[in-house]
Short mmCIF file of N, CA, C and O in Angstrom, two decimals:
data_model
loop_
_atom_site.label_atom_id
_atom_site.label_comp_id
_atom_site.label_asym_id
_atom_site.label_seq_id
_atom_site.Cartn_x
_atom_site.Cartn_y
_atom_site.Cartn_z
N MET Y 1 -1.60 -42.23 5.77
CA MET Y 1 -0.60 -41.57 4.76
C MET Y 1 -1.26 -40.66 4.11
O MET Y 1 -0.65 -39.63 3.57
N LYS Y 2 -2.56 -40.97 3.48
CA LYS Y 2 -3.18 -40.07 2.93
C LYS Y 2 -3.51 -38.82 3.59
O LYS Y 2 -3.64 -37.92 3.03
N GLY Y 3 -3.82 -39.10 4.81
CA GLY Y 3 -4.33 -37.88 5.73
C GLY Y 3 -3.34 -36.99 5.68
O GLY Y 3 -3.50 -35.77 5.61
N ASN Y 4 -2.22 -37.37 5.83
CA ASN Y 4 -0.67 -36.71 5.92
C ASN Y 4 -0.57 -35.75 4.79
O ASN Y 4 -0.35 -34.60 4.56
N MET Y 5 -0.68 -36.55 3.39
CA MET Y 5 -0.74 -35.68 2.30
C MET Y 5 -1.68 -34.67 2.24
O MET Y 5 -1.57 -33.64 1.68
N ASN Y 6 -3.02 -35.03 2.39
CA ASN Y 6 -4.02 -34.11 2.36
C ASN Y 6 -3.92 -32.74 3.13
O ASN Y 6 -4.05 -31.75 2.89
N ASN Y 7 -3.36 -33.04 4.35
CA ASN Y 7 -2.92 -31.95 5.32
C ASN Y 7 -1.83 -31.20 5.07
O ASN Y 7 -1.62 -29.66 4.84
N MET Y 8 -0.73 -31.88 4.15
CA MET Y 8 0.31 -31.01 3.71
C MET Y 8 -0.14 -30.30 2.60
O MET Y 8 0.06 -29.21 2.31
N MET Y 9 -1.14 -30.92 1.52
CA MET Y 9 -1.78 -29.83 0.53
C MET Y 9 -2.25 -28.85 1.03
O MET Y 9 -2.24 -27.70 0.36
N LYS Y 10 -3.10 -28.81 2.23
CA LYS Y 10 -3.88 -27.81 2.55
C LYS Y 10 -2.90 -26.86 3.06
O LYS Y 10 -3.46 -25.56 2.92
N GLN Y 11 -1.86 -27.38 3.67
CA GLN Y 11 -0.82 -26.08 4.45
C GLN Y 11 -0.33 -25.34 3.21
O GLN Y 11 0.13 -24.24 3.23
N MET Y 12 0.13 -26.19 2.24
CA MET Y 12 0.78 -25.58 0.65
C MET Y 12 -0.23 -24.72 0.31
O MET Y 12 0.28 -23.48 -0.11
N GLN Y 13 -1.55 -24.86 0.33
CA GLN Y 13 -2.33 -24.14 -0.48
C GLN Y 13 -2.47 -22.42 0.56
O GLN Y 13 -2.64 -21.54 0.01
N LYS Y 14 -2.64 -22.80 1.65
CA LYS Y 14 -2.79 -22.00 2.65
C LYS Y 14 -1.40 -20.96 2.63
O LYS Y 14 -1.57 -19.62 2.53
N MET Y 15 -0.16 -21.35 2.54
CA MET Y 15 0.92 -20.64 2.30
C MET Y 15 0.75 -19.95 1.00
O MET Y 15 1.18 -18.93 0.82
N GLN Y 16 0.49 -20.62 -0.06
CA GLN Y 16 0.36 -19.81 -1.29
C GLN Y 16 -0.56 -18.82 -0.99
O GLN Y 16 -0.26 -18.05 -2.01
N LYS Y 17 -1.75 -18.92 -0.51
CA LYS Y 17 -2.71 -17.75 -0.51
C LYS Y 17 -1.94 -16.68 0.05
O LYS Y 17 -2.29 -15.38 -0.15
N LYS Y 18 -1.14 -17.13 1.33
CA LYS Y 18 -0.56 -16.05 2.09
C LYS Y 18 0.64 -15.27 0.95
O LYS Y 18 0.82 -14.10 1.07
N MET Y 19 1.25 -16.14 0.32
CA MET Y 19 2.32 -15.38 -0.45
C MET Y 19 1.72 -14.56 -1.46
O MET Y 19 2.20 -13.51 -1.86
N MET Y 20 0.60 -14.94 -2.05
CA MET Y 20 -0.26 -14.31 -3.15
C MET Y 20 -0.63 -12.75 -2.53
O MET Y 20 -0.48 -11.78 -3.27
N LYS Y 21 -1.05 -12.72 -1.30
CA LYS Y 21 -1.55 -11.66 -0.77
C LYS Y 21 -0.55 -10.58 -0.53
O LYS Y 21 -0.55 -9.70 -0.52
N ALA Y 22 0.68 -11.33 0.04
CA ALA Y 22 1.79 -10.71 0.40
C ALA Y 22 2.32 -9.82 -0.58
O ALA Y 22 2.65 -8.61 -0.77
N GLN Y 23 2.32 -10.58 -1.98
CA GLN Y 23 2.92 -9.92 -3.32
C GLN Y 23 1.88 -8.95 -3.65
O GLN Y 23 2.47 -7.87 -4.16
N ASP Y 24 0.40 -8.98 -3.39
CA ASP Y 24 -0.23 -8.01 -4.02
C ASP Y 24 -0.14 -6.86 -3.36
O ASP Y 24 -0.11 -5.79 -3.76
N GLU Y 25 0.09 -7.08 -1.74
CA GLU Y 25 0.28 -5.88 -1.13
C GLU Y 25 1.57 -5.28 -1.27
O GLU Y 25 1.69 -3.79 -1.50
N LEU Y 26 2.66 -5.90 -1.66
CA LEU Y 26 3.81 -5.44 -2.12
C LEU Y 26 3.74 -4.60 -3.52
O LEU Y 26 4.21 -3.36 -3.51
N HIS Y 27 3.11 -5.13 -4.34
CA HIS Y 27 2.85 -4.31 -5.58
C HIS Y 27 1.95 -3.25 -5.58
O HIS Y 27 2.38 -2.11 -6.39
N GLU Y 28 1.32 -3.06 -4.13
CA GLU Y 28 0.48 -1.80 -4.31
C GLU Y 28 1.19 -0.76 -3.36
O GLU Y 28 0.96 0.34 -3.58
N MET Y 29 2.27 -1.14 -2.93
CA MET Y 29 3.27 -0.10 -2.16
C MET Y 29 3.89 0.78 -3.12
O MET Y 29 4.11 0.67 -4.17
N SER Y 30 4.33 1.92 -2.51
CA SER Y 30 5.09 3.15 -3.32
C SER Y 30 6.35 3.11 -2.56
O SER Y 30 6.38 3.19 -1.37
N PHE Y 31 7.18 3.48 -3.33
CA PHE Y 31 8.47 3.64 -3.25
C PHE Y 31 8.97 4.94 -3.68
O PHE Y 31 8.78 5.47 -4.65
N GLU Y 32 10.11 5.70 -2.78
CA GLU Y 32 10.49 6.98 -3.42
C GLU Y 32 11.85 7.10 -2.96
O GLU Y 32 12.24 6.98 -1.85
N ALA Y 33 12.77 7.62 -3.88
CA ALA Y 33 14.14 8.05 -3.82
C ALA Y 33 14.69 9.42 -4.37
O ALA Y 33 13.93 9.43 -5.58
N SER Y 34 15.27 9.90 -3.63
CA SER Y 34 15.73 11.28 -4.32
C SER Y 34 17.50 11.30 -4.41
O SER Y 34 18.02 10.47 -3.77
N ALA Y 35 17.83 12.23 -5.31
CA ALA Y 35 19.26 12.27 -5.25
C ALA Y 35 19.69 13.70 -5.59
O ALA Y 35 18.74 14.69 -5.73
N GLY Y 36 20.66 14.36 -5.29
CA GLY Y 36 21.08 15.62 -5.21
C GLY Y 36 20.52 16.34 -4.26
O GLY Y 36 19.89 17.43 -4.63
N GLY Y 37 20.09 16.02 -3.00
CA GLY Y 37 19.95 16.57 -1.98
C GLY Y 37 18.10 16.92 -2.36
O GLY Y 37 17.67 17.98 -2.08
N GLY Y 38 17.53 16.02 -3.26
CA GLY Y 38 16.16 16.36 -3.41
C GLY Y 38 15.89 17.08 -4.67
O GLY Y 38 14.64 17.24 -5.04
N MET Y 39 17.12 17.03 -5.56
CA MET Y 39 16.83 17.93 -6.64
C MET Y 39 16.02 16.97 -7.82
O MET Y 39 15.16 17.48 -8.48
N VAL Y 40 16.20 15.49 -7.54
CA VAL Y 40 15.60 14.60 -8.36
C VAL Y 40 14.89 13.81 -7.66
O VAL Y 40 15.46 13.19 -6.46
N THR Y 41 13.50 13.46 -7.57
CA THR Y 41 12.84 12.53 -7.01
C THR Y 41 12.36 11.49 -7.98
O THR Y 41 11.33 11.78 -8.84
N VAL Y 42 12.23 10.15 -7.54
CA VAL Y 42 11.72 8.94 -8.59
C VAL Y 42 10.76 8.47 -7.68
O VAL Y 42 11.00 7.85 -6.48
N THR Y 43 9.68 8.23 -7.88
CA THR Y 43 8.50 7.35 -7.31
C THR Y 43 8.27 5.92 -8.09
O THR Y 43 8.16 6.05 -9.37
N ALA Y 44 8.29 4.80 -7.48
CA ALA Y 44 7.73 3.70 -8.03
C ALA Y 44 6.89 2.70 -7.33
O ALA Y 44 6.68 2.96 -6.09
N ASN Y 45 6.04 1.69 -8.09
CA ASN Y 45 5.25 0.80 -7.09
C ASN Y 45 6.30 -0.37 -6.89
O ASN Y 45 7.42 -0.52 -7.34
N GLY Y 46 5.53 -1.41 -6.25
CA GLY Y 46 6.38 -2.55 -5.78
C GLY Y 46 6.48 -3.45 -7.06
O GLY Y 46 7.09 -4.50 -7.23
N LYS Y 47 5.97 -2.92 -8.34
CA LYS Y 47 6.07 -3.91 -9.51
C LYS Y 47 7.20 -3.57 -10.28
O LYS Y 47 7.51 -3.95 -11.68
N LYS Y 48 8.16 -2.53 -9.76
CA LYS Y 48 9.08 -1.83 -10.29
C LYS Y 48 8.78 -0.70 -11.46
O LYS Y 48 9.83 -0.60 -12.45
N GLU Y 49 7.63 -0.21 -11.56
CA GLU Y 49 7.08 0.49 -12.58
C GLU Y 49 7.06 1.88 -12.02
O GLU Y 49 6.66 2.10 -10.77
N ILE Y 50 7.85 2.83 -12.62
CA ILE Y 50 8.14 4.31 -12.21
C ILE Y 50 6.72 4.86 -12.45
O ILE Y 50 6.21 4.74 -13.37
N THR Y 51 6.37 5.60 -11.44
CA THR Y 51 4.96 6.13 -11.38
C THR Y 51 5.40 7.66 -11.42
O THR Y 51 4.22 8.33 -11.64
N ASP Y 52 6.39 8.12 -10.94
CA ASP Y 52 6.42 9.68 -11.03
C ASP Y 52 7.84 10.04 -10.98
O ASP Y 52 8.60 9.21 -10.45
N VAL Y 53 8.49 11.24 -11.63
CA VAL Y 53 9.42 11.91 -11.58
C VAL Y 53 9.56 13.15 -11.18
O VAL Y 53 8.83 13.86 -12.37
N GLN Y 54 10.19 13.76 -10.29
CA GLN Y 54 9.97 15.22 -10.06
C GLN Y 54 11.42 15.80 -10.20
O GLN Y 54 12.38 14.95 -9.69
N ILE Y 55 11.54 16.80 -10.88
CA ILE Y 55 12.64 17.39 -11.39
C ILE Y 55 12.72 18.82 -10.93
O ILE Y 55 11.86 19.78 -11.49
N LYS Y 56 13.56 19.36 -9.89
CA LYS Y 56 13.53 20.86 -9.42
C LYS Y 56 14.07 21.60 -10.54
O LYS Y 56 15.08 21.24 -11.16
N GLU Y 57 13.37 22.65 -10.70
CA GLU Y 57 13.77 23.60 -11.90
C GLU Y 57 15.07 24.04 -11.88
O GLU Y 57 15.91 24.05 -12.96
N GLU Y 58 15.54 24.32 -10.62
CA GLU Y 58 17.22 24.81 -10.64
C GLU Y 58 17.96 23.66 -11.06
O GLU Y 58 19.32 24.26 -11.31
N VAL Y 59 18.00 22.59 -11.04
CA VAL Y 59 18.78 21.66 -11.40
C VAL Y 59 19.01 21.50 -12.92
O VAL Y 59 19.82 20.92 -13.57
N VAL Y 60 17.99 21.91 -13.46
CA VAL Y 60 17.84 21.90 -15.13
C VAL Y 60 19.20 23.07 -15.75
O VAL Y 60 18.34 24.11 -15.71
N ASP Y 61 20.07 22.42 -16.13
CA ASP Y 61 21.05 23.06 -16.53
C ASP Y 61 21.41 22.88 -18.28
O ASP Y 61 21.96 22.07 -18.09
N PRO Y 62 21.13 23.48 -19.22
CA PRO Y 62 21.50 23.03 -20.40
C PRO Y 62 22.63 22.71 -20.71
O PRO Y 62 23.21 21.98 -21.68
N ASP Y 63 23.58 23.37 -19.82
CA ASP Y 63 25.12 23.35 -20.18
C ASP Y 63 25.61 22.04 -19.16
O ASP Y 63 26.72 21.73 -19.44
N ASP Y 64 24.83 21.35 -18.42
CA ASP Y 64 25.06 20.38 -17.70
C ASP Y 64 24.05 19.17 -17.67
O ASP Y 64 23.61 18.96 -16.66
N ILE Y 65 23.91 18.54 -18.95
CA ILE Y 65 22.70 17.59 -19.02
C ILE Y 65 23.24 16.49 -18.38
O ILE Y 65 22.34 15.60 -17.87
N ASP Y 66 24.26 16.12 -18.38
CA ASP Y 66 25.36 14.92 -17.87
C ASP Y 66 24.77 15.17 -16.50
O ASP Y 66 24.38 13.72 -15.58
N MET Y 67 24.50 15.81 -15.47
CA MET Y 67 24.67 15.74 -14.28
C MET Y 67 23.18 15.58 -13.67
O MET Y 67 23.14 14.63 -12.99
N LEU Y 68 22.44 16.05 -14.66
CA LEU Y 68 20.73 15.80 -14.31
C LEU Y 68 20.73 14.16 -14.72
O LEU Y 68 19.91 13.39 -13.91
N GLN Y 69 21.12 13.87 -15.91
CA GLN Y 69 20.96 12.45 -16.11
C GLN Y 69 21.68 11.33 -15.20
O GLN Y 69 20.93 10.46 -14.70
N ASP Y 70 22.65 11.81 -14.62
CA ASP Y 70 23.34 11.14 -13.46
C ASP Y 70 22.24 11.24 -12.09
O ASP Y 70 22.27 10.08 -11.55
N LEU Y 71 21.80 12.24 -11.76
CA LEU Y 71 20.79 12.34 -10.61
C LEU Y 71 19.48 11.49 -10.81
O LEU Y 71 19.18 10.68 -10.15
N ILE Y 72 19.15 11.56 -12.02
CA ILE Y 72 17.86 10.60 -12.41
C ILE Y 72 18.25 9.23 -12.34
O ILE Y 72 17.46 8.36 -11.84
N LEU Y 73 19.49 8.93 -12.86
CA LEU Y 73 19.83 7.40 -12.70
C LEU Y 73 20.02 7.01 -11.41
O LEU Y 73 19.60 5.92 -10.92
N ALA Y 74 20.82 7.90 -10.63
CA ALA Y 74 20.94 7.79 -8.98
C ALA Y 74 19.63 7.16 -8.41
O ALA Y 74 19.48 6.45 -7.47
N ALA Y 75 18.89 8.37 -8.68
CA ALA Y 75 17.46 8.02 -7.79
C ALA Y 75 16.62 6.73 -8.35
O ALA Y 75 16.32 6.22 -7.56
N THR Y 76 16.60 6.62 -9.89
CA THR Y 76 15.81 5.31 -10.25
C THR Y 76 16.62 4.10 -9.66
O THR Y 76 15.93 3.11 -9.06
N ASN Y 77 18.04 4.05 -9.53
CA ASN Y 77 18.53 2.86 -8.92
C ASN Y 77 18.34 2.70 -7.69
O ASN Y 77 18.17 1.41 -7.05
N ASP Y 78 18.30 3.66 -7.05
CA ASP Y 78 18.02 3.70 -5.53
C ASP Y 78 16.62 3.03 -5.25
O ASP Y 78 16.38 2.22 -4.28
N VAL Y 79 15.76 3.65 -5.92
CA VAL Y 79 14.24 3.37 -5.63
C VAL Y 79 14.08 1.89 -6.02
O VAL Y 79 13.30 1.07 -5.44
N ILE Y 80 14.93 1.27 -7.16
CA ILE Y 80 14.51 -0.23 -7.55
C ILE Y 80 15.37 -0.97 -6.34
O ILE Y 80 14.73 -2.27 -5.97
N SER Y 81 16.52 -0.41 -5.96
CA SER Y 81 17.03 -1.31 -4.80
C SER Y 81 15.93 -1.38 -3.60
O SER Y 81 15.99 -2.77 -2.94
N GLN Y 82 15.35 -0.34 -3.13
CA GLN Y 82 14.63 -0.34 -2.09
C GLN Y 82 13.30 -1.32 -2.42
O GLN Y 82 12.73 -2.14 -1.31
N ILE Y 83 13.03 -1.78 -3.72
CA ILE Y 83 11.78 -2.39 -3.93
C ILE Y 83 12.52 -3.84 -3.89
O ILE Y 83 11.74 -4.51 -3.30
N ASP Y 84 13.44 -4.14 -4.56
CA ASP Y 84 14.31 -5.30 -4.15
C ASP Y 84 14.60 -5.86 -2.91
O ASP Y 84 14.07 -6.99 -2.45
N GLU Y 85 15.11 -4.84 -2.00
CA GLU Y 85 15.12 -5.27 -0.52
C GLU Y 85 13.90 -5.66 0.24
O GLU Y 85 13.54 -6.58 0.76
N LYS Y 86 12.88 -4.84 -0.15
CA LYS Y 86 11.58 -4.97 0.63
C LYS Y 86 10.70 -6.53 0.05
O LYS Y 86 10.16 -7.11 0.70
N THR Y 87 10.89 -6.43 -1.35
CA THR Y 87 10.72 -7.84 -1.88
C THR Y 87 11.08 -9.04 -1.12
O THR Y 87 10.63 -9.97 -0.89
N ASN Y 88 12.52 -8.85 -0.99
CA ASN Y 88 13.35 -10.04 -0.67
C ASN Y 88 12.76 -10.12 1.13
O ASN Y 88 12.57 -11.51 1.22
N GLU Y 89 12.88 -9.02 1.64
CA GLU Y 89 12.35 -9.21 3.11
C GLU Y 89 10.99 -9.69 3.23
O GLU Y 89 10.92 -10.80 4.06
N THR Y 90 9.99 -9.51 2.57
CA THR Y 90 8.65 -9.91 2.65
C THR Y 90 8.49 -11.25 2.07
O THR Y 90 8.06 -12.12 2.75
N MET Y 91 9.00 -11.53 0.87
CA MET Y 91 8.87 -13.24 0.28
C MET Y 91 9.86 -13.98 0.95
O MET Y 91 9.47 -15.30 1.29
N GLY Y 92 10.89 -13.64 1.58
CA GLY Y 92 11.68 -14.49 2.31
C GLY Y 92 11.12 -15.16 3.45
O GLY Y 92 11.56 -16.11 3.78
N GLU Y 93 10.22 -14.33 3.89
CA GLU Y 93 9.42 -15.21 5.07
C GLU Y 93 8.71 -16.33 4.86
O GLU Y 93 8.79 -17.21 5.59
N PHE Y 94 8.47 -16.68 3.45
CA PHE Y 94 7.72 -17.42 2.97
C PHE Y 94 9.04 -18.61 2.54
O PHE Y 94 8.49 -19.88 2.62
N THR Y 95 10.01 -18.41 2.30
CA THR Y 95 11.03 -19.34 1.84
C THR Y 95 12.06 -19.72 2.86
O THR Y 95 12.87 -20.68 2.48
N LYS Y 96 11.99 -19.18 4.13
CA LYS Y 96 12.86 -19.50 5.17
C LYS Y 96 12.68 -21.07 5.38
O LYS Y 96 11.56 -21.51 5.73
N GLY Y 97 13.87 -21.57 5.45
CA GLY Y 97 13.88 -22.96 5.79
C GLY Y 97 13.79 -24.02 4.64
O GLY Y 97 13.77 -25.15 4.64
N MET Y 98 13.44 -23.35 3.30
CA MET Y 98 12.76 -24.05 2.10
C MET Y 98 14.31 -24.01 1.36
O MET Y 98 14.93 -22.96 1.29
N ASN Y 99 14.52 -25.26 0.49
CA ASN Y 99 15.38 -25.02 -0.26
C ASN Y 99 15.24 -25.32 -1.83
O ASN Y 99 14.88 -26.18 -2.31
N MET Y 100 14.70 -24.15 -2.21
CA MET Y 100 13.91 -23.82 -3.64
C MET Y 100 14.72 -23.12 -4.30
O MET Y 100 14.42 -21.92 -4.54
N PRO Y 101 15.99 -23.31 -4.91
CA PRO Y 101 16.56 -22.35 -5.70
C PRO Y 101 15.86 -21.91 -7.22
O PRO Y 101 15.09 -22.71 -7.37
N GLY Y 102 16.13 -20.53 -7.24
CA GLY Y 102 15.54 -19.94 -8.39
C GLY Y 102 13.88 -19.77 -8.14
O GLY Y 102 13.20 -19.36 -9.08
N MET Y 103 13.38 -19.81 -6.74
CA MET Y 103 11.90 -19.40 -6.94
C MET Y 103 11.64 -17.80 -6.79
O MET Y 103 10.75 -17.45 -7.23
N PHE Y 104 12.71 -17.12 -6.19
CA PHE Y 104 12.59 -15.61 -6.36
C PHE Y 104 13.71 -14.93 -6.99
O PHE Y 104 14.70 -15.13 -6.61
#
């Protein structure tokens, strides 16, 4: 019985190391989304930190600030969705078959 427990603990530790490595790799990834046909581009890392925002000069119209704000929101929400998708895909590999609510 004790041997089984030790073996199980080693397996869990191995899986935890793999999960941490996958999470670190995910955090280092770069994600990019654009809106308005490339007028606004938002870049973020896997930690959901925005690392860059590019705005084409021709989309900057002082009379239509609302459109620019909408494009920035659209690109930002898109990049966050990409990160969420990749996170679920990557970390889901570790939680397959486990019933652990609230883990991610």
